[in-house]
Structures are given as C-alpha cells and as structure tokens.
Amino acid sequence: MSLTHLDPEGRPVMVDVSAKTATKRRAVAAGYLALSPECAEALASGGGPKGDPWTVARIGAIGGAKRTGDLIPLAHPLALDAVTVAQHWDPELRRAWLRVEVVLEGRTGVEMEALTGVSLGLLVLYDMLKAVNHRMELGPVRLLLKEGGRRGRIQEPWPDCPWQE
C-alpha cells in the first residue's frame, strides 16, 4: 500500500480531494489524563487555582478540532458542522476522560479533527491543573468511530473507555 501524502518522488503533498463526492462524515475519539492524587482532588472539588478545568478543557477541545488544518501540515482545513465534547471523571483510577465527536458534509474525513480535539482538550486540562502539580500523564487518545467516505464505517472497541460507539 502506498502512502497518500507522498508524490511519486516521495515528497509530501496535500491529497487532492476535488474529485471525491461530498458525503456526511462523522468521527469520534476519546482519551484521558491520568492525575496525581492532589490533581484528582482539585478536579473533583471543582478546580484548582486557575478555575474550572472542565469548562476550559471543553472549549479547548472544540478549538482544537476547528484548528486541525492549521496544526497538522497536510490536513485539509474543514468547515465543521458540529463538534460535541463530553467529559467523564473516573475517581477510582483518577482518570479525566474527554470524548470529541465531529460531523461534517464534505470530501474528506474528520478523524484528525476528533483526535486533535481530544488531545488539545486534555492538554488544556493539564494546563489548568499544573498549578497543583505536574504529576499527570497524557493519553492514550484513540479513534473510536469513523463513518462516511470510501471506507464506510470503522469502529475500534476500547473496553476501558466509558463511551462505546
């Protein structure tokens, strides 16, 4: 199988999607930030010195999904129809979970937008809690579902994830 982002000489290119038919496309990704006991306590009590971490992380996740074309060099800038963010706190494992769903009608998929949204949202959560301490671990972040386009539906189960598609 050849890589689509390389020309015949092996140079990077942005894939030409102009001949593709626009279809409804949807992608869902999730991931978590593992917290130290002190950060977990701050999150569970509504925040740390910087305020409410969940609200800012949700806004960051939406912004990350919207700016994916600016952040990933060969990604197409996409006009997204919807970005939905969900959060989940697992106090037993001290994991702060984010789920990002992205939808559009277009010629190329939105899995990079969903993955970028989760990643940036979790980085924002880290930033909001680092005033407590830096003992946090980012990830993993995974694609749970991709629908639409040439490949149709792709679903990746993740038993530990609080959301199953």
Tab-separated table of C-alpha atoms in Angstrom:
chain	number	residue	atom	x	y	z
A	1	MET	CA	0.000	0.000	0.000
A	2	SER	CA	1.320	3.436	-0.891
A	3	LEU	CA	1.126	6.475	1.345
A	4	THR	CA	-1.355	9.047	0.059
A	5	HIS	CA	0.574	12.081	1.295
A	6	LEU	CA	3.636	11.391	-0.865
A	7	ASP	CA	4.061	12.117	-4.576
A	8	PRO	CA	5.799	9.579	-6.889
A	9	GLU	CA	9.180	11.049	-5.900
A	10	GLY	CA	8.435	10.652	-2.195
A	11	ARG	CA	7.810	14.341	-1.465
A	12	PRO	CA	4.987	15.371	0.866
A	13	VAL	CA	1.799	16.617	-0.796
A	14	MET	CA	-1.695	17.550	0.291
A	15	VAL	CA	-4.073	14.946	-1.130
A	16	ASP	CA	-6.308	16.226	-3.940
A	17	VAL	CA	-9.887	15.510	-2.857
A	18	SER	CA	-11.563	17.594	-5.573
A	19	ALA	CA	-12.884	14.520	-7.439
A	20	LYS	CA	-14.437	12.975	-4.320
A	21	THR	CA	-18.141	13.217	-3.667
A	22	ALA	CA	-19.186	15.084	-0.552
A	23	THR	CA	-20.793	12.747	1.998
A	24	LYS	CA	-21.822	13.015	5.625
A	25	ARG	CA	-18.803	12.135	7.743
A	26	ARG	CA	-18.538	11.582	11.460
A	27	ALA	CA	-15.659	10.696	13.756
A	28	VAL	CA	-15.486	10.068	17.490
A	29	ALA	CA	-12.285	9.975	19.536
A	30	ALA	CA	-11.599	9.686	23.256
A	31	GLY	CA	-8.699	9.816	25.649
A	32	TYR	CA	-7.778	10.533	29.228
A	33	LEU	CA	-5.442	12.382	31.522
A	34	ALA	CA	-4.235	10.290	34.487
A	35	LEU	CA	-3.980	12.518	37.545
A	36	SER	CA	-1.944	12.532	40.722
A	37	PRO	CA	-3.970	12.264	43.943
A	38	GLU	CA	-3.606	16.027	44.514
A	39	CYS	CA	-4.748	16.935	40.996
A	40	ALA	CA	-7.602	14.439	41.264
A	41	GLU	CA	-8.756	16.089	44.474
A	42	ALA	CA	-8.620	19.539	42.843
A	43	LEU	CA	-10.602	18.360	39.810
A	44	ALA	CA	-13.191	16.541	41.921
A	45	SER	CA	-13.697	19.624	44.096
A	46	GLY	CA	-14.380	21.873	41.103
A	47	GLY	CA	-10.988	23.197	40.137
A	48	GLY	CA	-7.656	24.471	41.165
A	49	PRO	CA	-6.001	27.860	41.370
A	50	LYS	CA	-6.858	28.614	37.725
A	51	GLY	CA	-10.603	27.982	37.985
A	52	ASP	CA	-12.930	25.349	36.499
A	53	PRO	CA	-10.733	22.995	34.424
A	54	TRP	CA	-13.563	21.105	32.690
A	55	THR	CA	-15.132	24.163	31.089
A	56	VAL	CA	-11.851	25.443	29.716
A	57	ALA	CA	-10.863	21.941	28.502
A	58	ARG	CA	-14.173	21.588	26.634
A	59	ILE	CA	-13.638	24.941	24.907
A	60	GLY	CA	-10.056	23.914	24.096
A	61	ALA	CA	-11.264	20.636	22.586
A	62	ILE	CA	-13.685	22.470	20.300
A	63	GLY	CA	-10.987	24.946	19.307
A	64	GLY	CA	-8.519	22.132	18.626
A	65	ALA	CA	-10.970	20.356	16.330
A	66	LYS	CA	-11.676	23.610	14.469
A	67	ARG	CA	-7.963	24.433	14.010
A	68	THR	CA	-6.726	20.984	12.934
A	69	GLY	CA	-5.938	22.177	9.400
A	70	ASP	CA	-3.619	24.809	10.900
A	71	LEU	CA	-1.877	22.355	13.235
A	72	ILE	CA	-1.358	19.266	11.070
A	73	PRO	CA	0.647	20.272	7.991
A	74	LEU	CA	-1.101	18.165	5.321
A	75	ALA	CA	-4.611	18.143	6.787
A	76	HIS	CA	-7.330	19.942	4.852
A	77	PRO	CA	-8.963	22.921	6.537
A	78	LEU	CA	-12.558	21.784	7.020
A	79	ALA	CA	-15.799	23.647	7.649
A	80	LEU	CA	-17.144	21.561	10.515
A	81	ASP	CA	-20.892	21.247	11.011
A	82	ALA	CA	-20.714	20.175	14.660
A	83	VAL	CA	-18.227	19.462	17.437
A	84	THR	CA	-19.555	17.821	20.585
A	85	VAL	CA	-17.472	17.295	23.723
A	86	ALA	CA	-18.281	15.016	26.663
A	87	GLN	CA	-16.362	14.599	29.892
A	88	HIS	CA	-16.169	11.792	32.411
A	89	TRP	CA	-14.396	11.597	35.760
A	90	ASP	CA	-13.247	8.168	36.972
A	91	PRO	CA	-12.300	8.766	40.629
A	92	GLU	CA	-11.166	5.185	41.236
A	93	LEU	CA	-8.488	5.276	38.511
A	94	ARG	CA	-8.049	9.083	38.724
A	95	ARG	CA	-8.693	9.492	35.002
A	96	ALA	CA	-10.219	12.588	33.447
A	97	TRP	CA	-11.770	11.464	30.140
A	98	LEU	CA	-12.762	13.525	27.117
A	99	ARG	CA	-14.778	12.391	24.108
A	100	VAL	CA	-14.994	14.510	20.951
A	101	GLU	CA	-17.438	13.903	18.114
A	102	VAL	CA	-17.056	15.820	14.858
A	103	VAL	CA	-19.554	15.901	11.975
A	104	LEU	CA	-19.491	17.470	8.524
A	105	GLU	CA	-20.697	17.098	4.965
A	106	GLY	CA	-17.506	17.013	2.930
A	107	ARG	CA	-14.963	15.295	0.713
A	108	THR	CA	-12.550	14.150	3.387
A	109	GLY	CA	-12.852	12.639	6.838
A	110	VAL	CA	-12.872	14.204	10.250
A	111	GLU	CA	-10.906	11.699	12.320
A	112	MET	CA	-7.930	14.055	12.625
A	113	GLU	CA	-10.266	16.744	13.933
A	114	ALA	CA	-11.725	14.403	16.563
A	115	LEU	CA	-8.257	13.205	17.638
A	116	THR	CA	-6.867	16.745	17.731
A	117	GLY	CA	-9.872	17.937	19.727
A	118	VAL	CA	-9.355	15.277	22.394
A	119	SER	CA	-5.588	15.845	22.514
A	120	LEU	CA	-5.842	19.607	22.837
A	121	GLY	CA	-8.672	19.378	25.366
A	122	LEU	CA	-6.561	17.087	27.549
A	123	LEU	CA	-3.567	19.411	27.211
A	124	VAL	CA	-5.767	22.289	28.375
A	125	LEU	CA	-6.892	20.182	31.341
A	126	TYR	CA	-3.209	19.556	32.156
A	127	ASP	CA	-2.531	23.288	31.919
A	128	MET	CA	-5.436	24.078	34.231
A	129	LEU	CA	-4.254	21.584	36.877
A	130	LYS	CA	-0.466	22.009	36.708
A	131	ALA	CA	-0.601	24.728	39.359
A	132	VAL	CA	-1.474	21.898	41.787
A	133	ASN	CA	1.419	19.752	40.499
A	134	HIS	CA	2.829	18.343	37.282
A	135	ARG	CA	2.341	14.654	38.098
A	136	MET	CA	-0.088	13.845	35.314
A	137	GLU	CA	0.117	11.509	32.340
A	138	LEU	CA	-1.499	12.268	28.993
A	139	GLY	CA	-3.118	9.529	26.950
A	140	PRO	CA	-3.722	7.341	25.284
A	141	VAL	CA	-6.015	9.018	22.767
A	142	ARG	CA	-7.840	6.781	20.304
A	143	LEU	CA	-10.235	6.896	17.387
A	144	LEU	CA	-13.425	5.088	18.408
A	145	LEU	CA	-15.515	5.541	15.273
A	146	LYS	CA	-15.291	6.901	11.741
A	147	GLU	CA	-18.283	6.957	9.385
A	148	GLY	CA	-18.664	8.078	5.786
A	149	GLY	CA	-16.387	8.243	2.816
A	150	ARG	CA	-14.827	5.464	0.784
A	151	ARG	CA	-14.058	3.170	3.724
A	152	GLY	CA	-17.511	3.444	5.292
A	153	ARG	CA	-17.757	2.649	8.982
A	154	ILE	CA	-14.645	1.919	11.021
A	155	GLN	CA	-15.160	1.113	14.681
A	156	GLU	CA	-12.424	0.447	17.206
A	157	PRO	CA	-13.529	-1.037	20.546
A	158	TRP	CA	-11.810	0.214	23.687
A	159	PRO	CA	-13.001	-1.749	26.735
A	160	ASP	CA	-11.639	0.767	29.287
A	161	CYS	CA	-13.377	3.721	27.647
A	162	PRO	CA	-16.571	4.977	29.328
A	163	TRP	CA	-18.156	5.536	25.892
A	164	GLN	CA	-18.762	2.703	23.459
A	165	GLU	CA	-19.886	3.545	19.953
